[in-house]
CSV table of N, CA, C and O in Angstrom, one decimal:
chain,number,residue,atom,x,y,z
A,1,MET,N,0.9,-1.1,0.0
A,1,MET,CA,0.0,0.1,0.1
A,1,MET,C,0.8,1.2,-0.2
A,1,MET,O,1.9,1.4,0.6
A,2,ALA,N,0.6,2.2,-0.7
A,2,ALA,CA,1.3,3.3,-0.7
A,2,ALA,C,1.1,4.3,0.2
A,2,ALA,O,-0.2,4.4,0.8
A,3,TYR,N,1.9,5.1,0.9
A,3,TYR,CA,2.0,6.3,1.5
A,3,TYR,C,1.4,5.6,3.1
A,3,TYR,O,0.7,6.4,3.7
A,4,GLN,N,2.0,4.5,3.5
A,4,GLN,CA,1.7,3.8,4.8
A,4,GLN,C,2.4,4.6,5.8
A,4,GLN,O,1.8,5.0,6.9
A,5,GLU,N,3.3,5.4,5.5
A,5,GLU,CA,4.1,6.2,6.4
A,5,GLU,C,3.3,7.4,6.9
A,5,GLU,O,3.3,7.8,8.2
A,6,PHE,N,2.5,7.9,6.0
A,6,PHE,CA,1.7,9.0,6.2
A,6,PHE,C,0.5,8.8,7.2
A,6,PHE,O,0.3,9.5,8.1
A,7,GLY,N,-0.1,7.6,7.0
A,7,GLY,CA,-0.9,7.2,8.0
A,7,GLY,C,-0.4,7.0,9.4
A,7,GLY,O,-1.0,7.3,10.6
A,8,MET,N,0.9,6.5,9.6
A,8,MET,CA,1.4,6.2,10.7
A,8,MET,C,1.8,7.6,11.4
A,8,MET,O,1.9,7.5,12.6
A,9,GLN,N,2.4,8.5,10.6
A,9,GLN,CA,2.7,9.8,11.1
A,9,GLN,C,1.4,10.4,11.5
A,9,GLN,O,1.6,11.1,12.7
A,10,LEU,N,0.2,10.2,10.9
A,10,LEU,CA,-0.9,10.9,11.5
A,10,LEU,C,-1.3,10.2,12.9
A,10,LEU,O,-1.8,11.1,13.7
A,11,MET,N,-1.2,9.0,13.0
A,11,MET,CA,-1.5,8.2,14.1
A,11,MET,C,-0.8,8.7,15.4
A,11,MET,O,-1.2,8.9,16.4
A,12,VAL,N,0.5,8.9,15.2
A,12,VAL,CA,1.7,9.6,16.2
A,12,VAL,C,1.3,10.8,16.5
A,12,VAL,O,1.3,11.3,17.6
A,13,LYS,N,0.8,11.6,15.7
A,13,LYS,CA,0.6,13.0,15.9
A,13,LYS,C,-0.8,13.1,16.7
A,13,LYS,O,-1.0,13.8,17.8
A,14,VAL,N,-1.9,12.2,16.3
A,14,VAL,CA,-3.1,12.2,17.1
A,14,VAL,C,-2.8,11.7,18.8
A,14,VAL,O,-3.2,12.4,19.6
A,15,ARG,N,-1.7,10.6,18.7
A,15,ARG,CA,-1.4,10.1,20.2
A,15,ARG,C,-0.8,11.2,20.9
A,15,ARG,O,-1.0,11.4,22.1
A,16,ASP,N,0.0,12.1,20.1
A,16,ASP,CA,0.8,13.1,20.9
A,16,ASP,C,-0.2,14.1,21.2
A,16,ASP,O,0.0,14.6,22.4
A,17,ASP,N,-1.1,14.7,20.3
A,17,ASP,CA,-1.8,15.6,20.7
A,17,ASP,C,-3.0,15.3,21.9
A,17,ASP,O,-3.4,16.1,22.6
A,18,LEU,N,-3.3,14.0,21.9
A,18,LEU,CA,-4.3,13.7,22.8
A,18,LEU,C,-3.7,13.0,24.2
A,18,LEU,O,-4.4,12.5,25.1
A,19,SER,N,-2.3,13.1,24.4
A,19,SER,CA,-1.5,12.5,25.6
A,19,SER,C,-2.1,13.2,26.9
A,19,SER,O,-2.0,12.4,27.8
A,20,GLY,N,-2.7,14.3,26.9
A,20,GLY,CA,-2.9,14.7,28.2
A,20,GLY,C,-4.5,14.4,28.6
A,20,GLY,O,-4.9,14.6,29.7
A,21,MET,N,-5.1,13.7,27.5
A,21,MET,CA,-6.4,13.5,28.0
A,21,MET,C,-6.9,11.8,27.7
A,21,MET,O,-8.0,11.6,28.2
A,22,SER,N,-5.8,11.3,27.3
A,22,SER,CA,-6.0,9.6,27.0
A,22,SER,C,-4.6,8.9,27.2
A,22,SER,O,-3.8,9.7,27.2
A,23,GLN,N,-4.9,7.8,27.1
A,23,GLN,CA,-3.7,6.8,27.4
A,23,GLN,C,-3.8,5.8,26.3
A,23,GLN,O,-4.8,5.4,25.8
A,24,VAL,N,-2.7,5.5,25.6
A,24,VAL,CA,-2.6,4.4,24.4
A,24,VAL,C,-2.8,2.9,25.1
A,24,VAL,O,-2.0,2.5,26.0
A,25,GLU,N,-4.0,2.2,24.6
A,25,GLU,CA,-3.9,0.9,25.1
A,25,GLU,C,-3.3,-0.1,24.0
A,25,GLU,O,-2.8,-1.2,24.4
A,26,MET,N,-3.6,0.4,22.7
A,26,MET,CA,-2.8,-0.6,21.8
A,26,MET,C,-2.2,0.6,20.8
A,26,MET,O,-2.8,1.5,20.3
A,27,GLU,N,-0.8,0.5,20.6
A,27,GLU,CA,-0.1,1.4,19.8
A,27,GLU,C,-0.6,1.3,18.3
A,27,GLU,O,-1.2,0.3,18.0
A,28,PRO,N,-0.3,2.2,17.5
A,28,PRO,CA,-0.8,2.2,16.0
A,28,PRO,C,-0.2,0.9,15.3
A,28,PRO,O,1.1,0.5,15.5
A,29,LYS,N,-1.0,0.3,14.5
A,29,LYS,CA,-0.7,-1.2,13.9
A,29,LYS,C,-1.3,-0.8,12.5
A,29,LYS,O,-2.7,-0.6,12.3
A,30,ILE,N,-0.6,-1.4,11.5
A,30,ILE,CA,-1.1,-1.5,10.0
A,30,ILE,C,-1.6,-3.0,10.1
A,30,ILE,O,-0.8,-4.0,10.0
A,31,THR,N,-2.7,-3.0,9.6
A,31,THR,CA,-3.4,-4.3,9.4
A,31,THR,C,-4.0,-4.2,7.7
A,31,THR,O,-5.2,-3.6,7.8
A,32,GLY,N,-3.4,-4.8,7.0
A,32,GLY,CA,-3.7,-4.5,5.6
A,32,GLY,C,-3.8,-3.3,5.3
A,32,GLY,O,-2.8,-2.5,5.3
A,33,ARG,N,-5.1,-2.6,4.8
A,33,ARG,CA,-5.2,-1.3,4.3
A,33,ARG,C,-5.6,-0.4,5.6
A,33,ARG,O,-5.8,0.7,5.2
A,34,ASN,N,-5.7,-1.0,6.6
A,34,ASN,CA,-6.0,-0.1,7.9
A,34,ASN,C,-4.9,0.2,9.0
A,34,ASN,O,-4.2,-0.7,9.1
A,35,VAL,N,-5.0,1.3,9.6
A,35,VAL,CA,-4.2,1.6,10.5
A,35,VAL,C,-5.1,1.8,11.9
A,35,VAL,O,-6.0,2.5,11.6
A,36,THR,N,-4.9,1.1,13.0
A,36,THR,CA,-5.7,1.2,13.9
A,36,THR,C,-4.8,1.5,15.3
A,36,THR,O,-3.8,1.1,15.4
A,37,MET,N,-5.4,2.0,16.0
A,37,MET,CA,-4.9,2.4,17.4
A,37,MET,C,-6.0,2.5,18.5
A,37,MET,O,-7.1,2.9,18.2
A,38,THR,N,-5.9,2.0,19.6
A,38,THR,CA,-6.8,2.2,20.8
A,38,THR,C,-6.5,3.0,21.8
A,38,THR,O,-5.4,2.7,22.4
A,39,LEU,N,-7.3,4.1,22.2
A,39,LEU,CA,-7.1,5.0,23.0
A,39,LEU,C,-8.3,5.0,24.2
A,39,LEU,O,-9.1,4.5,23.8
A,40,SER,N,-7.8,5.3,25.4
A,40,SER,CA,-8.9,5.1,26.5
A,40,SER,C,-8.7,6.6,27.3
A,40,SER,O,-7.6,7.1,27.4
A,41,PRO,N,-9.7,7.1,27.7
A,41,PRO,CA,-9.7,8.5,28.4
A,41,PRO,C,-9.1,8.3,29.8
A,41,PRO,O,-9.2,7.2,30.4
A,42,LEU,N,-8.3,9.2,30.1
A,42,LEU,CA,-7.7,9.3,31.5
A,42,LEU,C,-8.8,9.6,32.6
A,42,LEU,O,-10.1,10.1,32.1
A,43,PRO,N,-8.8,9.2,33.7
A,43,PRO,CA,-9.5,9.6,34.6
A,43,PRO,C,-9.8,11.2,34.8
A,43,PRO,O,-8.8,12.1,34.5
A,44,ALA,N,-10.9,11.8,35.1
A,44,ALA,CA,-11.1,13.1,35.0
A,44,ALA,C,-10.1,14.0,35.9
A,44,ALA,O,-9.7,15.2,35.6
A,45,SER,N,-9.4,13.4,36.9
A,45,SER,CA,-8.7,14.1,37.8
A,45,SER,C,-7.3,14.1,37.2
A,45,SER,O,-6.4,15.0,37.5
A,46,ARG,N,-6.9,13.2,36.1
A,46,ARG,CA,-5.5,13.4,35.6
A,46,ARG,C,-5.6,13.9,34.2
A,46,ARG,O,-4.5,14.1,33.5
A,47,ARG,N,-6.9,14.3,33.9
A,47,ARG,CA,-6.8,15.0,32.3
A,47,ARG,C,-6.4,16.6,32.4
A,47,ARG,O,-6.6,17.3,33.2
A,48,LYS,N,-5.7,16.7,31.4
A,48,LYS,CA,-5.0,18.1,31.1
A,48,LYS,C,-5.3,18.6,29.7
A,48,LYS,O,-4.9,17.9,28.7
A,49,ARG,N,-6.2,19.7,29.6
A,49,ARG,CA,-6.4,20.2,28.2
A,49,ARG,C,-5.3,21.2,27.9
A,49,ARG,O,-4.9,22.0,28.6
A,50,ARG,N,-4.8,20.8,26.6
A,50,ARG,CA,-3.7,21.8,26.4
A,50,ARG,C,-4.0,22.1,24.8
A,50,ARG,O,-2.9,22.6,24.0
A,51,PHE,N,-5.4,22.4,24.3
A,51,PHE,CA,-5.7,22.7,23.1
A,51,PHE,C,-5.5,24.1,23.1
A,51,PHE,O,-6.1,25.0,24.0
A,52,ALA,N,-4.9,24.6,22.0
A,52,ALA,CA,-5.0,26.1,21.7
A,52,ALA,C,-6.0,26.5,21.1
A,52,ALA,O,-6.5,25.7,20.1
A,53,PRO,N,-6.7,27.7,21.1
A,53,PRO,CA,-7.7,28.2,20.4
A,53,PRO,C,-7.3,28.3,18.9
A,53,PRO,O,-6.2,28.5,18.5
A,54,PRO,N,-8.4,28.0,17.9
A,54,PRO,CA,-7.9,27.9,16.7
A,54,PRO,C,-7.5,29.6,16.2
A,54,PRO,O,-8.0,30.5,16.7
A,55,LYS,N,-6.5,29.4,15.2
A,55,LYS,CA,-6.0,30.9,14.8
A,55,LYS,C,-6.9,31.2,13.7
A,55,LYS,O,-7.5,30.4,12.9
A,56,GLU,N,-7.2,32.6,13.7
A,56,GLU,CA,-8.0,33.0,12.9
A,56,GLU,C,-7.2,33.5,11.5
A,56,GLU,O,-6.0,34.1,11.6
A,57,THR,N,-7.4,33.2,10.4
A,57,THR,CA,-6.7,33.5,9.4
A,57,THR,C,-7.3,34.8,8.2
A,57,THR,O,-8.5,34.7,8.5
A,58,VAL,N,-6.6,35.5,7.8
A,58,VAL,CA,-7.0,36.6,7.2
A,58,VAL,C,-6.9,36.3,5.8
A,58,VAL,O,-5.8,36.1,5.2
A,59,ASP,N,-7.7,36.4,4.9
A,59,ASP,CA,-7.9,36.1,3.3
A,59,ASP,C,-7.2,37.3,2.8
A,59,ASP,O,-7.5,38.6,2.9
A,60,SER,N,-6.1,36.8,1.9
A,60,SER,CA,-5.3,38.1,1.4
A,60,SER,C,-5.8,38.8,0.2
A,60,SER,O,-5.5,40.0,0.1
A,61,GLN,N,-6.9,38.4,-0.4
A,61,GLN,CA,-7.4,38.9,-1.5
A,61,GLN,C,-8.6,39.7,-0.9
A,61,GLN,O,-8.5,41.0,-1.7
A,62,ASN,N,-9.4,39.8,-0.1
A,62,ASN,CA,-10.5,40.6,0.3
A,62,ASN,C,-10.3,41.0,1.7
A,62,ASN,O,-11.0,41.8,2.1
A,63,GLY,N,-9.2,40.7,2.3
A,63,GLY,CA,-9.0,41.3,3.6
A,63,GLY,C,-9.9,40.8,5.0
A,63,GLY,O,-10.0,41.2,5.9
A,64,SER,N,-10.9,39.9,4.5
A,64,SER,CA,-11.9,39.5,5.5
A,64,SER,C,-11.2,38.1,6.3
A,64,SER,O,-10.2,37.3,5.8
A,65,LYS,N,-11.7,38.0,7.4
A,65,LYS,CA,-11.2,37.0,8.5
A,65,LYS,C,-12.1,35.7,8.1
A,65,LYS,O,-13.3,35.7,7.7
A,66,SER,N,-11.5,34.5,8.2
A,66,SER,CA,-12.0,33.2,7.9
A,66,SER,C,-11.9,32.4,9.0
A,66,SER,O,-10.9,32.3,9.8
């Protein structure tokens, strides 16, 4: 299958982004055409939200925000 490394990179990014809110039960694994990973939520007392608010972008052609 082409581009398997992109799928694994995406799973690693998801795992890292959610590390403060979940734990990995099963590491990313390629099975045929599928990439699977199992995450479970951390207890509420151990969760840490680290998400930044979405950045607003300015459209360069008409100057409006999107």
